[in-house]
mmCIF file of C-alpha atoms in Angstrom:
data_model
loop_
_atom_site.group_PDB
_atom_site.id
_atom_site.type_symbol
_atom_site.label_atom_id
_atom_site.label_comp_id
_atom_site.label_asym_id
_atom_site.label_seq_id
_atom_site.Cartn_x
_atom_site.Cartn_y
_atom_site.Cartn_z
ATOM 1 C CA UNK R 299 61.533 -4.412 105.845
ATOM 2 C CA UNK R 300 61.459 -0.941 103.733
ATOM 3 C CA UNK R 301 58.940 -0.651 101.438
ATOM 4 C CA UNK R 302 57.106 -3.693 103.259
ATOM 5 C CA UNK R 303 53.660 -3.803 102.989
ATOM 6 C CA UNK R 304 53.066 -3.764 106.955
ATOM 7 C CA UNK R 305 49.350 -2.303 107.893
ATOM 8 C CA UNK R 306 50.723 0.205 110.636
ATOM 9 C CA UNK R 307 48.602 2.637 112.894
ATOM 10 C CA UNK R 308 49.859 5.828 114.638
ATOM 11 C CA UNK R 309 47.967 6.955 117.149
ATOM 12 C CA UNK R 310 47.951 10.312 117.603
ATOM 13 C CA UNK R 311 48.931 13.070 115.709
ATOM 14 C CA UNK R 312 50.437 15.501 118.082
ATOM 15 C CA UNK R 313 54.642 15.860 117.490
ATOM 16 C CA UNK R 314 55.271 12.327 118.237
ATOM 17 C CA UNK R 315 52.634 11.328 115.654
ATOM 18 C CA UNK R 316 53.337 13.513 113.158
ATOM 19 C CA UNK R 317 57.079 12.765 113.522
ATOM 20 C CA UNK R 318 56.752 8.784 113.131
ATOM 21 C CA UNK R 319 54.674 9.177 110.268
ATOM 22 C CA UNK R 320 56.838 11.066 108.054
ATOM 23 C CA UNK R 321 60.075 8.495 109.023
ATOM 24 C CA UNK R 322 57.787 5.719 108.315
ATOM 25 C CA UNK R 323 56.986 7.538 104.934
ATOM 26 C CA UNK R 324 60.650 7.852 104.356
ATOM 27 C CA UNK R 325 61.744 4.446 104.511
ATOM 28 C CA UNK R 326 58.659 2.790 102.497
ATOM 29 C CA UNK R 327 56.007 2.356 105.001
ATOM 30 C CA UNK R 328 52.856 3.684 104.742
ATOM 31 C CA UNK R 329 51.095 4.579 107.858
ATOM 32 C CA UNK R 330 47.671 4.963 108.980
ATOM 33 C CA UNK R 331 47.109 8.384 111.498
ATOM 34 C CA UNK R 332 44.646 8.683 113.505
ATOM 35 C CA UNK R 333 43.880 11.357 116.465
ATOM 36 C CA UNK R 334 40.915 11.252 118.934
ATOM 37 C CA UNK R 335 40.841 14.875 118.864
ATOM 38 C CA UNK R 336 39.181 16.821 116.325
ATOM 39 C CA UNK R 337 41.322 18.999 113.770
ATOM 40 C CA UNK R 338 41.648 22.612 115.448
ATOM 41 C CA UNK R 339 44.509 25.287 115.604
ATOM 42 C CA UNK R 340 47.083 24.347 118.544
ATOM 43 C CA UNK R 341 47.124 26.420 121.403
ATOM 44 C CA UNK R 342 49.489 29.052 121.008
ATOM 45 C CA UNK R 343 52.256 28.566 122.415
ATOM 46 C CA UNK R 344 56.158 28.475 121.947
ATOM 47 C CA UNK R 345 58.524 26.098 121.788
ATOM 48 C CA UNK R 346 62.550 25.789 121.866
ATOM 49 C CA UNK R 347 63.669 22.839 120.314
ATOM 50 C CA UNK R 348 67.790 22.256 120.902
ATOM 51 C CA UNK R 349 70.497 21.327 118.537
ATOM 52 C CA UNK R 350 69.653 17.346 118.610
ATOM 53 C CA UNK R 351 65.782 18.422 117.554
ATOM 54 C CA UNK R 352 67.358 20.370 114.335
ATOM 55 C CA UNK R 353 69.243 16.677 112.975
ATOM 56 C CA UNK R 354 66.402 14.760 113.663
ATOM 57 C CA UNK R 355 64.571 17.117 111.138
ATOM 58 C CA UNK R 356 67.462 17.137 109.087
ATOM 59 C CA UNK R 357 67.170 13.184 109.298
ATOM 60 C CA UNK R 358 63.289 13.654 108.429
ATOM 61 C CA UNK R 359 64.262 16.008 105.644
ATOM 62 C CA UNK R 360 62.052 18.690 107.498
ATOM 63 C CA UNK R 361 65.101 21.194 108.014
ATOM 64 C CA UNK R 362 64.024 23.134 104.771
ATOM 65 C CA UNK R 363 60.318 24.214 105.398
ATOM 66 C CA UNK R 364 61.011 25.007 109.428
ATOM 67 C CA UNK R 365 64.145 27.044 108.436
ATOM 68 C CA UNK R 366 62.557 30.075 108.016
ATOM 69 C CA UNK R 367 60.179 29.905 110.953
ATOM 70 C CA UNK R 368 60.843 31.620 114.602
ATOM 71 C CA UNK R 369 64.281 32.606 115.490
ATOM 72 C CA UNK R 370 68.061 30.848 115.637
ATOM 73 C CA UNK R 371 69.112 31.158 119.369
ATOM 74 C CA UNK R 372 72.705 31.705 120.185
ATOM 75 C CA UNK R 373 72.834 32.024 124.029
ATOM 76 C CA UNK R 374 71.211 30.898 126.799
ATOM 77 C CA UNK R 375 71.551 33.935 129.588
ATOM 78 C CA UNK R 376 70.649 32.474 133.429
ATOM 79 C CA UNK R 377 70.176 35.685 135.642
ATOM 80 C CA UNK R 378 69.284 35.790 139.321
ATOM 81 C CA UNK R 379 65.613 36.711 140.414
ATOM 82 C CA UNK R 380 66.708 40.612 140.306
ATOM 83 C CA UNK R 381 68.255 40.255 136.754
ATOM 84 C CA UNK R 382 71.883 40.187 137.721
ATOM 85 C CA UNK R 383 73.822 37.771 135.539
ATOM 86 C CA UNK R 384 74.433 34.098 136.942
ATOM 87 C CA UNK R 385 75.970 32.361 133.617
ATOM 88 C CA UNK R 386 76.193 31.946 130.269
ATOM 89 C CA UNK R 387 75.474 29.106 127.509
ATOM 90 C CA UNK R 388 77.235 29.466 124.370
ATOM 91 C CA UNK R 389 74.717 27.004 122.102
ATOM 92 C CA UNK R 390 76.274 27.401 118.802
ATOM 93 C CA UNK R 391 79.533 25.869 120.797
ATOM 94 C CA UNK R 392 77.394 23.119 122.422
ATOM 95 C CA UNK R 393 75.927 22.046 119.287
ATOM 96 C CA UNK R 394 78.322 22.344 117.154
ATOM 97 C CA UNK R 395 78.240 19.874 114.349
ATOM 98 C CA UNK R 396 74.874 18.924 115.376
ATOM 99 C CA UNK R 397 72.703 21.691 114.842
ATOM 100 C CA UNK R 398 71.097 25.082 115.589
ATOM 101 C CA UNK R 399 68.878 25.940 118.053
ATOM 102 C CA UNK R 400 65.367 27.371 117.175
ATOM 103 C CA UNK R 401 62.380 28.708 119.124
ATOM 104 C CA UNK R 402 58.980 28.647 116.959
ATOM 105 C CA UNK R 403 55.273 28.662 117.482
ATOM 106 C CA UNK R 404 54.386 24.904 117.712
ATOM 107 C CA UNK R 405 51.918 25.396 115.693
ATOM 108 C CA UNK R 406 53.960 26.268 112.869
ATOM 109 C CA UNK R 407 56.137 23.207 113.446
ATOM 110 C CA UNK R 408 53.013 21.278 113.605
ATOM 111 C CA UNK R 409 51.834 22.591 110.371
ATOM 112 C CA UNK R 410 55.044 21.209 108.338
ATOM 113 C CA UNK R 411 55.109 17.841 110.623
ATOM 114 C CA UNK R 412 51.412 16.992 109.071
ATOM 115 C CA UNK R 413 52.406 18.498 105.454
ATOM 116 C CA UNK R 414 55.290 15.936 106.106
ATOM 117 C CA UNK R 415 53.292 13.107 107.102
ATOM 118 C CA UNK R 416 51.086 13.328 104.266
ATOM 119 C CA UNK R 417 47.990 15.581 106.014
ATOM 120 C CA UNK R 418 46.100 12.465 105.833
ATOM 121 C CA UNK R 419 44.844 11.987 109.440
ATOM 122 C CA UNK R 420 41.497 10.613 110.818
ATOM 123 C CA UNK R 421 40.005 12.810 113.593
ATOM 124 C CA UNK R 422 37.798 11.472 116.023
ATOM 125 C CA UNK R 423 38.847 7.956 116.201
ATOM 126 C CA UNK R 424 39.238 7.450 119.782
ATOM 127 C CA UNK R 425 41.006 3.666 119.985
ATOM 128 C CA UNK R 426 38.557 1.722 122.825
ATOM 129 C CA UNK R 427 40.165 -1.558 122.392
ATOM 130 C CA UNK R 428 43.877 -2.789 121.510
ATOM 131 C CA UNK R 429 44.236 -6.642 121.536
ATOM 132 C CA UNK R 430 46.723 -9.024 120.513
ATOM 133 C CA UNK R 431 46.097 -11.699 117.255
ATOM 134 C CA UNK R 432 48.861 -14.331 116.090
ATOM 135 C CA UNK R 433 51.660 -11.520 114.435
ATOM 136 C CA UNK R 434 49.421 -8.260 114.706
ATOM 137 C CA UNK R 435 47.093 -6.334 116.390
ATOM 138 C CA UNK R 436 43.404 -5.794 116.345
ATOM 139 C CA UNK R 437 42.281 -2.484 117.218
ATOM 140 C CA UNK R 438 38.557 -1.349 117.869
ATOM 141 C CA UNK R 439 37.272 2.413 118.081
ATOM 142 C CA UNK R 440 34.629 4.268 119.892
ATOM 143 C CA UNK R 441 32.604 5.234 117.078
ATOM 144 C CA UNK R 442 32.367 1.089 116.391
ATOM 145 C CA UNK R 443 34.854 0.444 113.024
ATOM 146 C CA UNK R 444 37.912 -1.610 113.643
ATOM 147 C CA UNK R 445 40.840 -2.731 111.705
ATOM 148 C CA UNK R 446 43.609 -5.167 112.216
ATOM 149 C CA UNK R 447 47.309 -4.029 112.130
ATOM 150 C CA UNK R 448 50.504 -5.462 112.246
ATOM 151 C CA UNK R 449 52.031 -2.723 114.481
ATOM 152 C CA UNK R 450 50.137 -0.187 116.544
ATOM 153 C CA UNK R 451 52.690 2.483 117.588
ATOM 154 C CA UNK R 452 50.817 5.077 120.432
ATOM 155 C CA UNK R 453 52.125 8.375 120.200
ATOM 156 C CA UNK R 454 49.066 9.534 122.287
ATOM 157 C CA UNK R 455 51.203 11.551 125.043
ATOM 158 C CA UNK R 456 51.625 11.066 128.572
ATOM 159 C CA UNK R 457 47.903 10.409 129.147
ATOM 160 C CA UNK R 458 47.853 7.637 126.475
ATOM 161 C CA UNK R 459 44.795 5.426 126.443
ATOM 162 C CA UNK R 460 47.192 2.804 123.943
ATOM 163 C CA UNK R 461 49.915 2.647 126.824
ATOM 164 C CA UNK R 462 46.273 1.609 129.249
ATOM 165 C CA UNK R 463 44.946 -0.581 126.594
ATOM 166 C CA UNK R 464 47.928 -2.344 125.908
ATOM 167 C CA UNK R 465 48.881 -2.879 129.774
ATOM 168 C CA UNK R 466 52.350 -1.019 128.897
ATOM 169 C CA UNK R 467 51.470 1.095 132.174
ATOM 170 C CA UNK R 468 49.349 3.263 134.382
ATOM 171 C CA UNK R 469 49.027 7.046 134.813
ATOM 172 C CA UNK R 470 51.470 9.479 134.708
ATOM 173 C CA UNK R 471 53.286 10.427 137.548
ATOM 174 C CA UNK R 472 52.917 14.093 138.949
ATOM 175 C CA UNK R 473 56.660 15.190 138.504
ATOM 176 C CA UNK R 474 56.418 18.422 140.806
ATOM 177 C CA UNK R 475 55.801 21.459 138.615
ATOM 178 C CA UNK R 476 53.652 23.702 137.707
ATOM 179 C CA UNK R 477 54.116 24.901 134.145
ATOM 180 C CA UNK R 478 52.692 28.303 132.581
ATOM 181 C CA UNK R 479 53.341 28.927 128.704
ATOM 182 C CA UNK R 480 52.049 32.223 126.670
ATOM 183 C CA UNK R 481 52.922 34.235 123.403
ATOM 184 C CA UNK R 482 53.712 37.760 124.222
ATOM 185 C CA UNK R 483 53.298 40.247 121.421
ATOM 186 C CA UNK R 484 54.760 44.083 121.624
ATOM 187 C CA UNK R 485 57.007 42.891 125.034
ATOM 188 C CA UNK R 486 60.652 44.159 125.301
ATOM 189 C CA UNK R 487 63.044 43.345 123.060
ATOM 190 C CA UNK R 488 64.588 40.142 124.168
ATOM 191 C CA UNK R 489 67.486 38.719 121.714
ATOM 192 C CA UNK R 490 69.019 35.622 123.902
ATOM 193 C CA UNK R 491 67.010 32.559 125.678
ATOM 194 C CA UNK R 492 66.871 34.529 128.944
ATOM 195 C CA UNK R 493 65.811 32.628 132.465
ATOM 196 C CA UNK R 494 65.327 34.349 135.600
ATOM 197 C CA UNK R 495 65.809 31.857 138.459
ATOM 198 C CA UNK R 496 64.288 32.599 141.716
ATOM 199 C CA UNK R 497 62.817 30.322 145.092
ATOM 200 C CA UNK R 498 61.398 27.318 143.756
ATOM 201 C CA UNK R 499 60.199 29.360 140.631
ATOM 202 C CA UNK R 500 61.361 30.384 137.198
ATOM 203 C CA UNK R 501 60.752 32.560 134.188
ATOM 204 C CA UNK R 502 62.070 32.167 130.808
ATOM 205 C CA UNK R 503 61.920 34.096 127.663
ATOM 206 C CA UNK R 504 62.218 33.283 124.607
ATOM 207 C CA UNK R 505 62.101 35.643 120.955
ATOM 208 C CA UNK R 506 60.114 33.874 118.500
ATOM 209 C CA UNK R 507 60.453 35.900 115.691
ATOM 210 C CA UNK R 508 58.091 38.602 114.419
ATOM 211 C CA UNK R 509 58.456 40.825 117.544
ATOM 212 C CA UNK R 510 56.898 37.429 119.306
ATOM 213 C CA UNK R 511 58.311 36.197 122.978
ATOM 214 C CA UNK R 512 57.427 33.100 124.227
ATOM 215 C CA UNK R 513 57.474 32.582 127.878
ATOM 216 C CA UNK R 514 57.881 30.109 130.002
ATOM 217 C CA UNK R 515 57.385 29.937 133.634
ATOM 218 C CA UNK R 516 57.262 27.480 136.346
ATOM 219 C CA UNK R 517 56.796 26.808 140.345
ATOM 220 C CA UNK R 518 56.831 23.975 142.553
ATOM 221 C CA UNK R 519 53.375 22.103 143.022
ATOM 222 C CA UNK R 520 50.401 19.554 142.335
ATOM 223 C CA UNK R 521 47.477 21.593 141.994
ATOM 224 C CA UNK R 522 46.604 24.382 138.723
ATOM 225 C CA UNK R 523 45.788 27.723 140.387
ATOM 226 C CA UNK R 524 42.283 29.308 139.539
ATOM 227 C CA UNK R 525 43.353 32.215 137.878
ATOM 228 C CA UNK R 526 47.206 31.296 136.470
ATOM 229 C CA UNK R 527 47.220 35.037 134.832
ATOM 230 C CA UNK R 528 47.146 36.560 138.851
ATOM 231 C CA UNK R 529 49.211 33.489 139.898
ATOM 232 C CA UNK R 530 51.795 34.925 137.918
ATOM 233 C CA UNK R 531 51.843 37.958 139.177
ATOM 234 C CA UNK R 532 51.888 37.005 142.743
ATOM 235 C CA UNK R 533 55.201 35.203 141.701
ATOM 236 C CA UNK R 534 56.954 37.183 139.560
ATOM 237 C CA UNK R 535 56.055 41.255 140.165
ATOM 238 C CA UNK R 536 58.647 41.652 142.106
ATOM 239 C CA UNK R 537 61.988 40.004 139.545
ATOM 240 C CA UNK R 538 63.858 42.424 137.460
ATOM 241 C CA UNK R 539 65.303 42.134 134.170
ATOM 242 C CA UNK R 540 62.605 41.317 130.945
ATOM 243 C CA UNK R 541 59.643 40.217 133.285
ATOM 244 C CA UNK R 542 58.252 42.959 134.533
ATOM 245 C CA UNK R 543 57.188 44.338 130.524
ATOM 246 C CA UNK R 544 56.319 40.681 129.482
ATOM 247 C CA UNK R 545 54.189 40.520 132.655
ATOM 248 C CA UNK R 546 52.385 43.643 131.521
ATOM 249 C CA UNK R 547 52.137 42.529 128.461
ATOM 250 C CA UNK R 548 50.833 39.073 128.863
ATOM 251 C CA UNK R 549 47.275 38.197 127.497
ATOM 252 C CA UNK R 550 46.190 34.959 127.736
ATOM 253 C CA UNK R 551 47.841 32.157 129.711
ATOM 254 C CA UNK R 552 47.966 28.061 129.103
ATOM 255 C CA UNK R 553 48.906 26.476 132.397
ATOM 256 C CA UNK R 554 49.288 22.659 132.710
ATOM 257 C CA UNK R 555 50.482 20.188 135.732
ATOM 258 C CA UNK R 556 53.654 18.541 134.543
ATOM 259 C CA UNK R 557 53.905 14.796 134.432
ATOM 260 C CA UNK R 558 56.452 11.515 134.154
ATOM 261 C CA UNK R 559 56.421 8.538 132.769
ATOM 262 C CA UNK R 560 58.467 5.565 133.186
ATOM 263 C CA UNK R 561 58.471 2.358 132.302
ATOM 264 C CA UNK R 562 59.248 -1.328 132.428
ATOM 265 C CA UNK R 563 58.875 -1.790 128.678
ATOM 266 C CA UNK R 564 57.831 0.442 125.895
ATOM 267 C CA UNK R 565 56.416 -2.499 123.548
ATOM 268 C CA UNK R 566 54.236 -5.619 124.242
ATOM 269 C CA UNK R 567 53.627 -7.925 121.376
ATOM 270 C CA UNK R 568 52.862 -5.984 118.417
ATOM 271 C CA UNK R 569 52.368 -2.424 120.287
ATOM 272 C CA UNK R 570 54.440 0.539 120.749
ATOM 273 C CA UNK R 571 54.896 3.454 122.388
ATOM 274 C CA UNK R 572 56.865 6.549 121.423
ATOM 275 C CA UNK R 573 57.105 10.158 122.548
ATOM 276 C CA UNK R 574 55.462 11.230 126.035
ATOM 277 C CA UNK R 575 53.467 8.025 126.210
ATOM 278 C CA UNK R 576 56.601 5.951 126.890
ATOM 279 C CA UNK R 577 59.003 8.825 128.456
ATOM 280 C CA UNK R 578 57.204 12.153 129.462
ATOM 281 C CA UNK R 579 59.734 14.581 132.070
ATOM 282 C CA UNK R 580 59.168 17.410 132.794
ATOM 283 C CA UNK R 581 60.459 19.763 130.078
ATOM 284 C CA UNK R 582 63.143 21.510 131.960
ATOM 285 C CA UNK R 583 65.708 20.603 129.708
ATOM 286 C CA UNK R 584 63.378 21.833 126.574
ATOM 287 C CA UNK R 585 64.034 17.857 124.825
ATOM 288 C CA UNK R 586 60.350 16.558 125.122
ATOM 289 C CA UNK R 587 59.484 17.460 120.886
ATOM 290 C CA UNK R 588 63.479 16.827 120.375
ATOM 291 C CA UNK R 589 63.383 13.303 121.803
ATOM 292 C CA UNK R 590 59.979 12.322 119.992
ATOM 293 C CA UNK R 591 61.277 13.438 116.979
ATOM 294 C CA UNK R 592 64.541 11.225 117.776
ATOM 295 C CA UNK R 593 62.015 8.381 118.310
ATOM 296 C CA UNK R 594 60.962 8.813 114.900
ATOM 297 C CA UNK R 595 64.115 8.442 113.114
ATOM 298 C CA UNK R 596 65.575 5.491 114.753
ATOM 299 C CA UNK R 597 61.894 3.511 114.892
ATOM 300 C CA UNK R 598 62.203 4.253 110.801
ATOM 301 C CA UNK R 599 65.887 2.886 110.842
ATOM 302 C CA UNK R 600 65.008 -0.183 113.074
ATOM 303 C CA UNK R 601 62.253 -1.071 110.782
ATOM 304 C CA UNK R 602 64.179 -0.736 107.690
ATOM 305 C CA UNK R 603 67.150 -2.685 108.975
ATOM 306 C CA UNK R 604 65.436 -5.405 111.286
ATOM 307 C CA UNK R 605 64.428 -8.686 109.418
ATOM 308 C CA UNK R 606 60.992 -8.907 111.834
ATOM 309 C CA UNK R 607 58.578 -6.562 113.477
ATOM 310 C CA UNK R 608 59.469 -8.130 116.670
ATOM 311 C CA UNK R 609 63.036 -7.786 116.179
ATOM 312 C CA UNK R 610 63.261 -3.914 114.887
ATOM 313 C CA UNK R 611 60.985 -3.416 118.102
ATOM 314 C CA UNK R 612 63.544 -4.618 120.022
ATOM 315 C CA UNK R 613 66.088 -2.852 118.295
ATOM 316 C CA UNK R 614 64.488 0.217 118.618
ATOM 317 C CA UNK R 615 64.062 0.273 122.704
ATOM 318 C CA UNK R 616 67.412 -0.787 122.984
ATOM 319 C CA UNK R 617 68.857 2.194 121.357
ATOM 320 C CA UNK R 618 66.623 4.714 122.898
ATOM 321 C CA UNK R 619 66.327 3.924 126.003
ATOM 322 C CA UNK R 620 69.800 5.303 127.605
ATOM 323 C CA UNK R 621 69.648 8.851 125.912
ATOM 324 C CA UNK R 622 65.855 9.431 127.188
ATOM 325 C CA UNK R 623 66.860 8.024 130.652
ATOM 326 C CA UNK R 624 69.213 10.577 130.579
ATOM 327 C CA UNK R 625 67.129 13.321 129.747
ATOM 328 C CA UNK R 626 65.134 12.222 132.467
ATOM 329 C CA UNK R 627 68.184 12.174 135.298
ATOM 330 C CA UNK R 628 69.087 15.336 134.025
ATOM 331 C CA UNK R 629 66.292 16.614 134.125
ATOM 332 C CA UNK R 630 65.451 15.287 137.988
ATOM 333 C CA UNK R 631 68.911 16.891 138.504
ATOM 334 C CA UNK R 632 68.108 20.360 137.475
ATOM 335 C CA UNK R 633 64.664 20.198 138.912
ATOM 336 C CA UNK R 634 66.106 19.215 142.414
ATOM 337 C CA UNK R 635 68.321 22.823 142.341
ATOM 338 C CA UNK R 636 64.937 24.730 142.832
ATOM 339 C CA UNK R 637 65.070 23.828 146.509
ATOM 340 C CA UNK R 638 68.725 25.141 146.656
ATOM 341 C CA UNK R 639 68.253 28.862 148.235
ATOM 342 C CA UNK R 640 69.706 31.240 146.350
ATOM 343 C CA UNK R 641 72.349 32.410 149.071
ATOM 344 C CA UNK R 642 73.462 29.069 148.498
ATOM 345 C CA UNK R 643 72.643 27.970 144.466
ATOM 346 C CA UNK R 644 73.533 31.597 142.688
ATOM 347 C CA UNK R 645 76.981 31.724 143.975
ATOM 348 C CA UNK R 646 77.828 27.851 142.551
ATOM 349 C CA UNK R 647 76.087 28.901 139.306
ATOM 350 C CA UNK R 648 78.228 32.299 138.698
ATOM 351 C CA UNK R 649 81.594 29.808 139.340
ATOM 352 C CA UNK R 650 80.378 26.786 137.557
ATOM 353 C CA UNK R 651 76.927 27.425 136.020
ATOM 354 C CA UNK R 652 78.070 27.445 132.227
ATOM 355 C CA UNK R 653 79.720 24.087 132.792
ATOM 356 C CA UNK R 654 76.898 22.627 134.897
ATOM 357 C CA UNK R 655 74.291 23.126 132.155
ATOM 358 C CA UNK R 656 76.089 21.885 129.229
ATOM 359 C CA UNK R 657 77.049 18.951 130.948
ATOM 360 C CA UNK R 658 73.331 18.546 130.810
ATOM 361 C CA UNK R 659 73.520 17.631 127.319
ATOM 362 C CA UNK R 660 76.543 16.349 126.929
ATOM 363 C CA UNK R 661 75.124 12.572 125.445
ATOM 364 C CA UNK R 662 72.957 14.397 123.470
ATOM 365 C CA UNK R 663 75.312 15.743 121.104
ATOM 366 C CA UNK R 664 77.101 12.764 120.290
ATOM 367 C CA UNK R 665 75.248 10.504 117.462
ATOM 368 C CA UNK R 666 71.878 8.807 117.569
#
């Protein structure tokens, strides 16, 4: 169906959005974008995005404008709550043949998704209604237009109102976590993706580029504390290595419950969903922009190869479905280590840690 004249709406215009609307673009399609939100700066925050995320923007023929943004990362460095090493992650090894790893400002990969995607996105439109028609989809907004479509794809995150609309699925489900991200600017000199692991918490770093850091941390719970800056400190004053300069350093703090989502199906008649909205984890294993943007490519190729909407949508889930239920068993398997003690977890990771956490993404660097 390339260069078919199908009337497709993204919804949303966040990573997953952005992503699908730039494939689409690729293979012939040309996509309507819309995002409830209006246009603002992101929040600023980091983002690591592993070897798989670099091919998929090879794939989207985004690799040239992001390559000179952030910083390549070579190791991954897991020390103990003190700083004493636990293990080691050679990446370049990993994803060899597959691509680099990269940490960046989302914004900044933002900025070349929507350049990608052709900048053209209406802001504002809030979908309020999403209902079938013989071979389409008719789809009504809060501020009373509507249009007709014959695919509606939500990329509207784990919250998604199209996933709701569409009966795809309910609310997210809390996964456990709670996540705190910042930019830290004149911290130490970090040069590696550096986690400290302690009791049911964590702190990562992360150089950016541009004498940037951006940090990661993360403890067990359901419920956002009142002031996550102090939270912070309460957890992590007392750990050694790099987090006791990025602590002092720290400014301002974005702190968010983290959430799953997992479903039966991820299409019902003419509707999809990609991204978060049909397979949010928590983002332990860093994949949540690298499996959206995965999403993207192969929902391009399905369409382009697939005779029918019905059947590329078919196509589509099939192939994706194994590699983001295994992000999401990994995932659950690395999250379940934080109520290891350390007495008992740091020993197993200084004999087998390396191995452990590549096995991690061992699927993910074989081919799409």
């Amino acid at each position: 169906m390339g260069g078919s004249p199908l009337r497709i709406l993204v919804v949303g215009a966040g990573i997953a959005g952005l992503a699908v609307a730039r494939a689409l673009r690729l293979a012939g399609f040309r996509p309507d974008v819309t995002e409830k939100l209006p246009p603002s700066e992101r929040a600023d925050i980091g983002l690591y995005l592993p070897g798989n995320a670099a091919r998929a923007l090879r794939r989207l023929d985004l690799d040239g404008p992001v390559r000179p943004l952030g910083e390549v990362i070579h190791r991954q460095r897991f020390l103990d709550a003190t700083g004493a090493p636990l293990c080691e992650v050679d990446l370049d090894a990993l994803w060899a043949g597959v691509g680099e790893c990269r940490a960046l400002p989302r914004a900044e990969l933002h900025r070349v998704l929507l350049t990608g995607a052709g900048g053209a996105v209406r802001h504002g439109a809030e979908v309020s209604t999403v209902d079938p028609l013989p071979g389409g989809v008719a789809v009504g907004f809060t501020d009373g237009t509507s249009g007709e479509y014959d695919l509606v794809i939500g990329a509207d995150g784990p919250r998604s109102a199209v996933r709701t609309l569409a009966a795809l699925g309910g609310p997210p489900r809390p996964a456990g976590q709670v996540v705190y991200r910042s930019v830290v600017r004149g911290g130490p000199r970090v040069v590696d993706w550096t986690a400290l692991l302690g009791q049911r918490a964590g702190f990562l770093v992360v150089p950016l580029g541009a004498g940037r850091l951006h940090c990661y941390a993360d403890e067990a719970g359901t419920s956002l504390p009142a002031d996550p800056r102090a939270r912070l400190h309460e957890l992590f004053d007392d750990y050694g290595g790099p987090v006791p300069e990025v602590l002092a350093a720290l400014e301002t703090v974005d702190v968010e419950l983290t959430e799953e989502v997992e479903l039966g199906r991820w299409f019902h008649g003419r509707v999809l969903l990609v991204g978060d909205a049909a397979h949010a984890t928590a983002p332990t294993l860093s994949q949540g922009a690298a499996m959206a943007l995965e999403d993207a490519v192969v929902l391009a190729e399905s369409l382009r190869a697939a005779g029918s909407v019905d059947a590329a949508l078919l196509a589509y889930e099939s192939r994706r479905r194994p590699r983001t239920r295994w992000v999401r068993d990994r995932t659950r398997d690395r999250n379940r280590t934080r109520d290891v003690p350390p007495a008992l977890r740091d020993p197993l990771l200084r004999g087998r840690g390396g191995r452990i956490f590549q096995e991690h993404y061992r699927l993910l660097t074989g081919p799409l």
